[in-house]
CSV table of C-alpha atoms and ligand atoms in Angstrom, one decimal:
chain,number,residue,atom,x,y,z
O,280,UNK,CA,87.1,129.6,70.8
O,281,UNK,CA,87.1,127.6,73.8
O,282,UNK,CA,89.8,127.2,76.6
O,283,UNK,CA,92.3,124.6,75.9
O,284,UNK,CA,93.0,122.7,78.9
O,285,UNK,CA,95.1,120.3,77.7
O,286,UNK,CA,98.5,121.1,75.8
O,287,UNK,CA,100.9,118.6,75.2
O,288,UNK,CA,103.8,119.6,72.5
O,289,UNK,CA,106.5,116.9,71.4
O,290,UNK,CA,106.0,114.3,73.4
O,291,UNK,CA,108.6,112.0,73.2
O,292,UNK,CA,109.0,108.6,75.2
O,293,UNK,CA,111.7,106.4,75.6
O,294,UNK,CA,111.8,102.9,77.7
O,295,UNK,CA,115.7,102.0,77.1
O,296,UNK,CA,116.1,101.3,73.6
O,297,UNK,CA,112.1,101.4,73.0
O,298,UNK,CA,111.0,104.7,71.4
O,299,UNK,CA,107.4,104.3,72.1
O,300,UNK,CA,106.3,108.1,71.9
O,301,UNK,CA,107.7,109.8,68.7
O,302,UNK,CA,106.4,113.4,68.9
O,303,UNK,CA,102.8,113.4,69.9
O,304,UNK,CA,100.9,116.7,70.1
O,305,UNK,CA,97.7,116.7,71.5
O,306,UNK,CA,95.6,119.6,72.5
O,307,UNK,CA,92.2,119.0,74.3
O,308,UNK,CA,89.5,122.0,74.6
O,309,UNK,CA,87.4,122.3,77.4
O,310,UNK,CA,84.6,120.3,77.2
O,311,UNK,CA,85.8,118.1,74.8
O,312,UNK,CA,85.7,114.7,74.4
O,313,UNK,CA,88.9,113.0,72.5
O,314,UNK,CA,89.1,109.5,71.7
O,315,UNK,CA,92.2,107.9,71.2
O,316,UNK,CA,92.3,104.2,69.1
O,317,UNK,CA,94.9,101.9,67.8
O,318,UNK,CA,96.7,98.5,68.2
O,319,UNK,CA,98.2,97.3,71.1
O,320,UNK,CA,101.3,98.6,71.8
O,321,UNK,CA,101.1,101.8,69.8
O,322,UNK,CA,101.8,103.9,73.1
O,323,UNK,CA,98.1,104.9,73.9
O,324,UNK,CA,98.4,104.5,77.7
O,325,UNK,CA,101.8,106.1,77.7
O,326,UNK,CA,100.7,109.2,75.9
O,327,UNK,CA,97.5,109.4,78.7
O,328,UNK,CA,100.1,108.3,81.7
O,329,UNK,CA,102.5,111.6,80.3
O,330,UNK,CA,99.4,113.8,80.5
O,331,UNK,CA,99.5,113.2,84.4
O,332,UNK,CA,103.3,112.8,84.7
O,333,UNK,CA,102.7,109.2,86.4
O,334,UNK,CA,105.0,108.8,83.2
O,335,UNK,CA,107.9,111.2,82.9
O,336,UNK,CA,108.3,112.1,79.2
O,337,UNK,CA,111.6,112.1,77.5
O,338,UNK,CA,111.5,115.2,75.8
O,339,UNK,CA,108.4,117.4,75.0
O,340,UNK,CA,106.0,120.0,77.1
O,341,UNK,CA,102.9,118.7,78.9
O,342,UNK,CA,100.2,121.9,80.3
O,343,UNK,CA,97.2,121.2,82.0
O,344,UNK,CA,94.6,123.7,83.3
O,345,UNK,CA,97.8,126.2,82.6
O,346,UNK,CA,100.1,124.4,84.7
O,347,UNK,CA,103.4,123.2,83.4
O,348,UNK,CA,103.6,119.6,84.6
O,349,UNK,CA,107.0,119.4,83.6
O,350,UNK,CA,108.5,122.4,85.5
O,351,UNK,CA,110.5,121.2,88.3
O,352,UNK,CA,108.9,124.0,90.5
O,353,UNK,CA,105.4,122.4,89.9
O,354,UNK,CA,103.8,120.6,92.8
O,355,UNK,CA,103.1,117.5,91.0
O,356,UNK,CA,100.8,116.2,93.7
O,357,UNK,CA,98.7,119.3,93.8
O,358,UNK,CA,98.4,119.5,90.1
O,359,UNK,CA,97.3,115.9,89.3
O,360,UNK,CA,94.2,116.5,91.7
O,361,UNK,CA,92.9,118.8,88.4
O,362,UNK,CA,93.6,115.6,86.6
O,363,UNK,CA,91.2,112.6,87.0
O,364,UNK,CA,92.2,109.1,86.0
O,365,UNK,CA,90.6,105.7,85.2
O,366,UNK,CA,92.6,102.8,84.9
O,367,UNK,CA,91.4,99.3,83.1
O,368,UNK,CA,91.8,97.2,86.2
O,369,UNK,CA,90.0,100.2,88.6
O,370,UNK,CA,92.8,99.7,91.0
O,371,UNK,CA,90.2,100.3,93.8
O,372,UNK,CA,91.8,100.1,97.4
O,373,UNK,CA,91.0,96.4,98.6
O,374,UNK,CA,91.3,97.7,102.1
O,375,UNK,CA,88.8,100.3,102.1
O,376,UNK,CA,85.1,100.8,101.5
O,377,UNK,CA,83.7,102.7,98.4
O,378,UNK,CA,83.3,105.7,100.7
O,379,UNK,CA,87.0,105.6,101.9
O,380,UNK,CA,88.3,105.3,98.4
O,381,UNK,CA,86.5,108.0,97.3
O,382,UNK,CA,87.3,110.3,100.4
O,383,UNK,CA,91.3,109.4,101.0
O,384,UNK,CA,92.5,112.3,98.5
O,385,UNK,CA,90.0,114.6,99.6
O,386,UNK,CA,91.4,114.2,102.8
O,387,UNK,CA,94.8,113.4,102.8
O,388,UNK,CA,95.6,116.0,99.8
O,389,UNK,CA,92.6,118.3,99.3
O,390,UNK,CA,92.5,118.7,103.4
O,391,UNK,CA,89.2,118.3,104.1
O,392,UNK,CA,87.8,117.0,107.4
O,393,UNK,CA,86.2,113.6,107.4
O,394,UNK,CA,82.7,115.3,107.7
O,395,UNK,CA,83.2,117.2,104.3
O,396,UNK,CA,84.9,114.7,102.8
O,397,UNK,CA,82.1,111.9,103.4
O,398,UNK,CA,79.5,114.4,102.3
O,399,UNK,CA,81.5,115.0,99.0
O,400,UNK,CA,82.4,111.5,98.8
O,401,UNK,CA,78.7,110.4,98.9
O,402,UNK,CA,77.7,112.8,96.3
O,403,UNK,CA,80.2,111.4,94.3
O,404,UNK,CA,79.2,107.9,94.6
O,405,UNK,CA,75.6,109.0,94.2
O,406,UNK,CA,76.6,110.7,90.6
O,407,UNK,CA,77.6,106.9,89.4
O,408,UNK,CA,74.5,105.7,90.9
O,409,UNK,CA,75.9,104.0,94.1
O,410,UNK,CA,74.5,105.7,96.8
O,411,UNK,CA,73.7,102.4,98.4
O,412,UNK,CA,76.6,100.8,98.1
O,413,UNK,CA,79.3,103.4,100.2
O,414,UNK,CA,80.0,100.9,102.6
O,415,UNK,CA,81.0,98.1,100.4
O,416,UNK,CA,84.5,96.7,99.8
O,417,UNK,CA,86.0,96.3,96.6
O,418,UNK,CA,85.5,92.9,96.9
O,419,UNK,CA,81.5,93.2,97.1
O,420,UNK,CA,81.0,94.9,94.3
O,421,UNK,CA,80.8,93.9,90.8
O,422,UNK,CA,83.4,94.6,87.8
O,423,UNK,CA,80.7,97.5,86.8
O,424,UNK,CA,80.3,99.0,90.3
O,425,UNK,CA,84.1,98.7,91.0
O,426,UNK,CA,84.9,100.7,87.7
O,427,UNK,CA,82.1,103.8,88.8
O,428,UNK,CA,83.5,103.9,92.0
O,429,UNK,CA,86.9,104.5,90.4
O,430,UNK,CA,85.3,107.3,88.2
O,431,UNK,CA,83.6,108.6,91.4
O,432,UNK,CA,87.1,108.4,93.2
O,433,UNK,CA,88.2,110.7,90.8
O,434,UNK,CA,85.6,113.3,89.9
O,435,UNK,CA,85.1,113.6,93.8
O,436,UNK,CA,88.6,115.8,93.4
O,437,UNK,CA,86.9,118.3,90.9
O,438,UNK,CA,89.3,117.7,88.3
O,439,UNK,CA,89.5,119.8,85.4
O,440,UNK,CA,90.3,116.7,82.8
O,441,UNK,CA,89.4,113.2,83.3
O,442,UNK,CA,91.9,110.4,81.3
O,443,UNK,CA,90.1,107.2,80.8
O,444,UNK,CA,92.4,104.1,80.2
O,445,UNK,CA,90.3,101.4,78.5
O,446,UNK,CA,87.9,101.6,81.2
O,447,UNK,CA,85.5,98.9,80.0
O,448,UNK,CA,88.2,96.3,78.5
O,449,UNK,CA,88.2,94.2,82.2
O,450,UNK,CA,84.7,94.0,82.2
O,451,UNK,CA,81.9,91.6,81.4
O,452,UNK,CA,80.1,92.6,78.3
O,453,UNK,CA,76.7,93.2,80.7
O,454,UNK,CA,78.5,95.3,82.5
O,455,UNK,CA,80.1,97.9,79.9
O,456,UNK,CA,77.1,99.6,79.4
O,457,UNK,CA,76.5,100.9,83.4
O,458,UNK,CA,80.1,102.5,83.1
O,459,UNK,CA,79.5,104.0,79.7
O,460,UNK,CA,76.4,105.4,80.7
O,461,UNK,CA,78.5,107.3,83.7
O,462,UNK,CA,80.8,108.5,81.3
O,463,UNK,CA,77.9,109.9,79.2
O,464,UNK,CA,76.6,111.9,81.9
O,465,UNK,CA,80.1,113.3,82.6
O,466,UNK,CA,80.1,114.1,79.3
O,467,UNK,CA,76.7,115.6,79.3
O,468,UNK,CA,77.8,117.9,82.5
O,469,UNK,CA,80.5,119.3,80.5
O,470,UNK,CA,83.9,117.6,81.6
O,471,UNK,CA,86.6,117.7,79.6
O,472,UNK,CA,87.5,113.5,78.8
O,473,UNK,CA,90.8,111.9,77.0
O,474,UNK,CA,89.3,108.5,76.4
O,475,UNK,CA,91.7,105.1,75.6
O,476,UNK,CA,89.1,102.6,74.0
O,477,UNK,CA,87.9,100.2,71.4
O,478,UNK,CA,84.0,101.0,72.2
O,479,UNK,CA,83.0,102.5,68.8
O,480,UNK,CA,79.4,102.8,69.6
O,481,UNK,CA,80.5,105.5,72.3
O,482,UNK,CA,83.1,107.2,70.0
O,483,UNK,CA,80.5,107.7,67.4
O,484,UNK,CA,77.5,108.9,69.8
O,485,UNK,CA,79.8,111.1,72.2
O,486,UNK,CA,83.4,111.8,70.7
O,487,UNK,CA,84.3,115.3,69.4
O,488,UNK,CA,87.6,113.8,67.8
O,489,UNK,CA,89.2,110.6,67.1
O,490,UNK,CA,93.0,109.9,67.3
O,491,UNK,CA,94.3,106.9,65.5
O,492,UNK,CA,97.6,105.9,67.3
O,493,UNK,CA,100.0,103.6,65.6
O,494,UNK,CA,103.9,103.1,66.4
O,495,UNK,CA,104.0,106.0,68.6
O,496,UNK,CA,102.7,108.9,66.3
O,497,UNK,CA,99.5,110.3,65.9
O,498,UNK,CA,98.9,108.9,62.2
O,499,UNK,CA,95.3,110.4,61.8
O,500,UNK,CA,92.4,112.4,63.7
O,501,UNK,CA,89.2,114.1,62.9
O,502,UNK,CA,85.6,113.8,63.7
O,503,UNK,CA,84.6,110.1,64.5
O,504,UNK,CA,82.3,110.0,61.4
O,505,UNK,CA,85.3,110.9,59.1
O,506,UNK,CA,87.7,108.5,60.8
O,507,UNK,CA,85.4,105.3,61.1
O,508,UNK,CA,83.8,105.6,57.3
O,509,UNK,CA,86.5,107.6,55.2
O,510,UNK,CA,89.8,107.3,56.5
O,511,UNK,CA,92.4,108.8,54.8
O,512,UNK,CA,95.4,106.5,55.7
O,513,UNK,CA,95.9,102.9,55.1
O,514,UNK,CA,96.9,101.8,58.5
O,515,UNK,CA,93.9,103.8,60.1
O,516,UNK,CA,91.7,101.6,57.8
O,517,UNK,CA,93.2,98.3,58.2
O,518,UNK,CA,92.6,98.8,61.8
O,519,UNK,CA,89.2,100.4,61.8
O,520,UNK,CA,88.1,97.1,59.5
O,521,UNK,CA,89.8,95.0,62.0
O,522,UNK,CA,88.2,95.8,65.2
O,523,UNK,CA,84.7,96.2,63.3
O,524,UNK,CA,85.1,92.3,62.4
O,525,UNK,CA,85.2,91.7,66.1
D,73,UNK,CA,114.2,62.1,141.4
D,74,UNK,CA,110.9,64.2,140.7
D,75,UNK,CA,111.5,65.8,144.3
D,76,UNK,CA,114.8,67.2,142.9
D,77,UNK,CA,113.6,68.3,139.6
D,78,UNK,CA,110.6,70.0,141.2
D,79,UNK,CA,110.9,71.1,144.8
D,80,UNK,CA,107.5,72.9,145.7
D,81,UNK,CA,109.2,74.6,148.4
D,82,UNK,CA,112.1,75.8,146.6
D,83,UNK,CA,109.5,76.8,143.7
D,84,UNK,CA,107.8,78.9,146.3
D,85,UNK,CA,110.8,80.6,147.1
D,86,UNK,CA,112.1,81.4,143.7
D,87,UNK,CA,108.6,82.3,142.3
D,88,UNK,CA,109.0,86.2,143.3
D,89,UNK,CA,112.5,86.1,141.6
D,90,UNK,CA,111.3,84.1,138.5
D,91,UNK,CA,108.2,86.6,137.9
D,92,UNK,CA,110.2,89.4,138.5
D,93,UNK,CA,112.1,87.8,135.4
D,94,UNK,CA,108.8,87.4,133.4
D,95,UNK,CA,107.8,90.7,133.8
D,96,UNK,CA,111.2,91.7,132.6
D,97,UNK,CA,111.0,89.2,129.6
D,98,UNK,CA,107.7,91.2,128.7
D,99,UNK,CA,109.1,94.1,128.7
D,100,UNK,CA,112.0,93.3,126.9
D,101,UNK,CA,109.4,91.9,124.3
D,102,UNK,CA,107.5,95.6,124.6
D,103,UNK,CA,110.8,97.5,123.4
D,104,UNK,CA,112.5,94.5,121.2
D,105,UNK,CA,109.3,94.1,118.9
D,106,UNK,CA,108.7,97.8,118.1
D,107,UNK,CA,112.3,98.7,117.5
D,108,UNK,CA,112.5,95.5,115.5
D,109,UNK,CA,109.4,96.4,113.3
D,110,UNK,CA,110.7,100.2,113.0
D,111,UNK,CA,114.0,98.8,112.0
D,112,UNK,CA,112.1,96.6,109.2
D,113,UNK,CA,110.0,99.3,108.2
D,114,UNK,CA,113.0,101.7,107.8
D,115,UNK,CA,114.7,98.8,105.6
D,116,UNK,CA,111.7,98.0,103.5
D,117,UNK,CA,110.9,101.8,102.6
D,118,UNK,CA,114.4,102.1,101.8
D,119,UNK,CA,114.0,98.8,99.4
D,120,UNK,CA,111.5,100.8,97.4
D,121,UNK,CA,114.2,103.2,96.5
D,122,UNK,CA,115.5,101.6,93.5
D,123,UNK,CA,118.8,103.4,93.2
D,124,UNK,CA,121.9,101.5,93.2
D,125,UNK,CA,123.4,103.8,95.7
D,126,UNK,CA,120.7,102.8,98.1
D,127,UNK,CA,120.2,99.4,97.1
D,128,UNK,CA,123.6,97.9,97.2
D,129,UNK,CA,124.6,99.1,100.5
D,130,UNK,CA,121.2,98.2,101.6
D,131,UNK,CA,121.4,94.4,100.6
D,132,UNK,CA,124.8,94.0,102.2
D,133,UNK,CA,123.6,95.5,105.3
D,134,UNK,CA,120.7,93.1,105.4
D,135,UNK,CA,122.7,89.9,104.1
D,136,UNK,CA,125.1,91.0,107.0
D,137,UNK,CA,122.9,91.0,109.7
D,138,UNK,CA,120.9,87.7,108.7
D,139,UNK,CA,124.4,85.7,108.3
D,140,UNK,CA,125.5,87.3,111.6
D,141,UNK,CA,124.6,85.2,114.6
D,142,UNK,CA,122.7,87.4,116.8
D,143,UNK,CA,124.4,85.6,120.1
D,144,UNK,CA,127.5,86.8,118.9
D,145,UNK,CA,126.4,90.1,118.0
D,146,UNK,CA,125.2,90.7,121.4
D,147,UNK,CA,128.7,89.7,122.9
D,148,UNK,CA,130.4,91.6,120.6
D,149,UNK,CA,128.5,94.6,121.5
D,150,UNK,CA,128.7,94.1,124.8
D,151,UNK,CA,132.3,93.1,125.6
D,152,UNK,CA,133.6,95.2,122.0
D,153,UNK,CA,131.8,98.4,122.5
D,154,UNK,CA,133.7,99.5,125.8
D,155,UNK,CA,137.2,99.1,124.0
D,156,UNK,CA,135.5,101.9,121.6
D,157,UNK,CA,134.9,104.2,124.6
D,158,UNK,CA,131.2,102.9,124.7
D,159,UNK,CA,129.9,101.3,127.8
D,160,UNK,CA,126.0,100.8,127.1
D,161,UNK,CA,125.3,98.2,129.5
D,162,UNK,CA,123.5,94.7,128.8
D,163,UNK,CA,119.8,96.4,128.2
D,164,UNK,CA,121.3,99.1,125.4
D,165,UNK,CA,123.3,96.2,123.9
D,166,UNK,CA,120.0,93.9,123.9
D,167,UNK,CA,117.8,97.0,122.1
D,168,UNK,CA,120.5,97.4,119.7
D,169,UNK,CA,121.2,93.9,118.5
D,170,UNK,CA,117.8,93.2,118.3
D,171,UNK,CA,117.3,96.7,116.2
D,172,UNK,CA,119.8,95.7,113.7
D,173,UNK,CA,119.3,91.6,113.7
D,174,UNK,CA,115.5,91.2,114.1
D,175,UNK,CA,115.5,94.6,111.7
D,176,UNK,CA,116.8,92.8,108.9
D,177,UNK,CA,114.3,90.0,109.0
D,178,UNK,CA,111.0,92.2,109.7
D,179,UNK,CA,112.6,94.1,106.6
D,180,UNK,CA,112.5,91.2,104.2
D,181,UNK,CA,109.4,90.4,105.2
D,182,UNK,CA,107.7,93.8,105.0
D,183,UNK,CA,109.7,93.9,101.9
D,184,UNK,CA,107.5,91.0,100.3
D,185,UNK,CA,104.7,92.2,101.6
D,186,UNK,CA,104.9,95.7,99.6
D,187,UNK,CA,106.6,93.7,96.6
D,188,UNK,CA,103.1,91.9,96.8
D,189,UNK,CA,100.8,94.9,96.4
D,190,UNK,CA,100.3,95.5,92.7
D,191,UNK,CA,101.9,99.0,91.0
D,192,UNK,CA,98.3,99.4,90.1
D,193,UNK,CA,97.7,100.8,93.8
D,194,UNK,CA,100.6,103.1,93.8
D,195,UNK,CA,99.6,104.5,90.8
D,196,UNK,CA,96.1,104.8,91.4
D,197,UNK,CA,97.1,106.5,94.7
D,198,UNK,CA,99.4,109.1,93.0
D,199,UNK,CA,97.3,110.2,90.3
D,200,UNK,CA,94.7,111.4,93.0
D,201,UNK,CA,97.3,113.1,94.2
D,202,UNK,CA,99.0,111.6,97.3
D,203,UNK,CA,102.4,111.8,97.7
D,204,UNK,CA,105.0,108.8,97.3
D,205,UNK,CA,105.1,108.4,101.1
D,206,UNK,CA,101.0,108.9,101.6
D,207,UNK,CA,100.4,106.4,99.0
D,208,UNK,CA,102.7,104.0,100.7
D,209,UNK,CA,101.1,105.0,104.5
D,210,UNK,CA,97.5,104.8,103.5
D,211,UNK,CA,97.4,102.2,100.3
D,212,UNK,CA,100.3,100.1,100.1
D,213,UNK,CA,101.3,99.2,103.8
D,214,UNK,CA,98.1,98.4,105.3
D,215,UNK,CA,97.8,95.7,102.2
D,216,UNK,CA,101.6,94.3,102.4
D,217,UNK,CA,101.2,94.2,106.2
D,218,UNK,CA,97.5,92.0,105.6
D,219,UNK,CA,99.5,89.9,103.3
D,220,UNK,CA,102.4,88.4,105.2
D,221,UNK,CA,100.6,88.6,108.6
D,222,UNK,CA,101.6,85.2,109.2
D,223,UNK,CA,105.4,85.7,108.4
D,224,UNK,CA,105.2,89.0,110.9
D,225,UNK,CA,103.5,86.9,113.5
D,226,UNK,CA,106.1,83.8,113.3
D,227,UNK,CA,109.3,86.1,113.2
D,228,UNK,CA,107.6,88.1,116.2
D,229,UNK,CA,107.7,84.5,118.0
D,230,UNK,CA,111.3,84.0,117.3
D,231,UNK,CA,112.2,87.2,118.6
D,232,UNK,CA,110.3,86.8,121.8
D,233,UNK,CA,112.2,83.5,122.5
D,234,UNK,CA,115.6,85.1,121.8
D,235,UNK,CA,115.0,87.5,124.6
D,236,UNK,CA,116.4,85.1,126.6
D,237,UNK,CA,119.3,86.1,125.0
D,238,UNK,CA,119.6,88.8,127.6
D,239,UNK,CA,120.6,86.3,129.9
D,240,UNK,CA,124.1,86.5,128.6
D,241,UNK,CA,124.5,90.0,129.2
D,242,UNK,CA,123.2,90.2,132.7
D,243,UNK,CA,119.9,91.8,131.7
D,244,UNK,CA,117.4,90.1,134.4
D,245,UNK,CA,114.7,88.6,132.2
D,246,UNK,CA,113.4,85.6,132.6
D,247,UNK,CA,116.0,82.8,132.0
D,248,UNK,CA,118.7,85.1,133.7
D,249,UNK,CA,116.8,85.3,136.8
D,250,UNK,CA,115.6,81.4,136.7
D,251,UNK,CA,119.6,80.7,136.9
D,252,UNK,CA,120.2,83.2,139.4
D,253,UNK,CA,117.7,81.2,141.5
D,254,UNK,CA,119.1,77.9,140.8
D,255,UNK,CA,122.6,78.8,141.2
D,256,UNK,CA,121.5,80.0,144.9
D,257,UNK,CA,119.2,76.9,146.0
D,258,UNK,CA,121.6,74.1,143.8
D,259,UNK,CA,118.4,73.0,142.3
D,260,UNK,CA,117.0,73.0,138.9
D,261,UNK,CA,113.4,73.8,140.0
D,262,UNK,CA,113.5,77.4,138.9
D,263,UNK,CA,114.8,76.2,135.6
D,264,UNK,CA,111.6,74.2,135.1
D,265,UNK,CA,109.6,76.9,136.1
D,266,UNK,CA,110.6,79.2,133.6
D,267,UNK,CA,110.6,76.3,131.0
D,268,UNK,CA,107.0,76.2,131.9
D,269,UNK,CA,106.0,80.0,132.0
D,270,UNK,CA,108.1,80.3,127.9
D,271,UNK,CA,105.5,77.5,127.1
D,272,UNK,CA,102.7,79.1,129.0
D,273,UNK,CA,103.2,82.4,126.9
D,274,UNK,CA,104.6,81.5,123.7
D,275,UNK,CA,101.8,78.6,123.0
D,276,UNK,CA,98.8,80.8,122.6
D,277,UNK,CA,101.1,82.6,120.0
D,278,UNK,CA,101.8,79.5,118.4
D,279,UNK,CA,98.0,78.9,118.4
D,280,UNK,CA,97.0,82.0,116.8
D,281,UNK,CA,99.6,81.8,114.2
D,282,UNK,CA,98.7,78.4,113.0
D,283,UNK,CA,95.0,79.8,112.8
D,284,UNK,CA,96.5,82.5,110.4
D,285,UNK,CA,98.3,80.7,108.5
D,286,UNK,CA,95.1,77.9,108.0
D,287,UNK,CA,93.3,81.1,107.1
D,288,UNK,CA,95.8,82.6,104.6
D,289,UNK,CA,96.0,79.2,102.9
D,290,UNK,CA,92.5,78.5,102.6
D,291,UNK,CA,92.3,82.2,101.2
D,292,UNK,CA,94.9,81.3,98.6
D,293,UNK,CA,92.3,78.2,97.4
G,777,LIG,N1,107.8,100.7,82.0
G,777,LIG,C1,107.5,100.1,81.1
G,777,LIG,N2,108.9,99.6,80.5
G,777,LIG,C2,108.9,99.1,79.3
G,777,LIG,N3,108.5,99.1,78.2
G,777,LIG,C3,107.5,99.9,78.2
G,777,LIG,C4,106.7,100.3,79.8
G,777,LIG,N4,105.3,100.8,80.1
G,777,LIG,C5,105.2,100.5,78.1
G,777,LIG,N5,106.1,100.1,77.6
G,777,LIG,C6,106.0,99.5,76.1
G,777,LIG,O1,105.8,101.0,75.3
G,777,LIG,C7,105.2,100.3,74.1
G,777,LIG,C8,103.5,100.9,74.4
G,777,LIG,O2,102.7,100.7,75.5
G,777,LIG,P1,101.6,101.3,76.0
G,777,LIG,O3,100.9,100.3,76.9
G,777,LIG,O4,101.3,102.4,76.0
G,777,LIG,O5,100.6,100.7,74.7
G,777,LIG,P2,99.5,100.5,74.1
G,777,LIG,O6,99.0,101.7,73.1
G,777,LIG,O7,98.4,101.4,75.5
G,777,LIG,O8,98.6,99.7,74.4
G,777,LIG,P3,97.6,98.5,75.1
G,777,LIG,O9,96.4,98.5,73.9
G,777,LIG,O10,97.9,97.0,74.8
G,777,LIG,O11,97.0,98.9,76.0
G,777,LIG,C9,104.8,98.7,74.3
G,777,LIG,O12,105.5,98.0,73.6
G,777,LIG,C10,105.1,98.7,75.9
G,777,LIG,O13,105.5,97.4,76.1
G,778,LIG,MG1,97.2,100.6,77.2
């Protein structure tokens, strides 16, 4: 049995009167790729953001790589280096080069010298196929390239797990493949990943497990083939047939 | 007529005094602009704390010092503080008044700049382990300042003009020195000199500002 990297128990999240997560459990084993699907507003992003405490859960526990994220004694900034996150809208720093984006946290959080950080940063850019774009600013890069820089920014810190929140939803269709390719490489290198996405083809090819969420609960989970071909719940079936029509 | 309005002989005699005033105006600007920016930065950073115990006093503070006429504030400090047992001198009073008054203006500009940076920027920074303050310093503020650069410049222009208020509390800046020279020569020439000098130092700033504003407009299109 592989080591558990992410262990979330009984997660609840309220936004005022809105109850967005209603008791979600999520275990992710080392090297596992867990896919999360579900209708808009079902709480997928909120769940993901609870896993690095960008969102403070109202109740429950989150342990990542043995660190209790909700313990007040935990140095959250230190812990977050182990949890990479990639956003739908890339969120690259527009006033810095690609390399600057990748090295900022290496220098300011991991305490590397500029030379060390640059070396690590260039290697990370090379891993996403953008070694030759190190000195470009985000404005000079395509959406696909920007998202790959964002992935490089996260992996440069050598995280134990990577969280992806709809990493290809903002991309033109012809650019999706390059980002999925990088994610596939990461997976092949043994990265533990939680991916919110509706890229069914990628899920089938790469996911170990698919979670279907609706209204703040995990309705059903299982291997991709089971969830996509033979869902047991009506809600899952309805959702799968709806997205396959698109 | 022109002779009495601008008298070359008097100009030559008054030149050292007026130039001395110019030097002090420059020094005063170099003091009060950073001071105002510092005050503004503190206010803008406090504004990102959404807690009501910070928010309401902050809003009251900013409103108060923006509503209060700077000249009145200055005179109040200069003439009022001695009665509270605090004798500060003109220079210190100008520094405090500018910190309070122009700080409130700079604060509002910087706050708007910070608000203009998408929240995803902070989230990305925080997700890599940067602290709140580091995210502000390295990610948000550089973008915020760039977004409101024309407004910061325009406010700075106003601040430099406002340094002439120092003359009221006997700070020997350009206007004060010119009036001194005028009162001993019984001739307006030194004042004309000061006016020309003000224009000469401010005009390049105005040009620069126009160019910045045009560029900002073009970028928005
Ligand atoms: N900061 C917030 N304040 C208030 N409500 C929020 C906040 N963030 C999310 N919500 C609400 O919580 C619910 C779940 O949002 P969430 O973003 O987790 O959904 P999602 O499954 O990721 O949806 P999508 O597929 O559209 O991204 C939504 O109704 C949303 O409006
Ligand atoms: Mg979402």
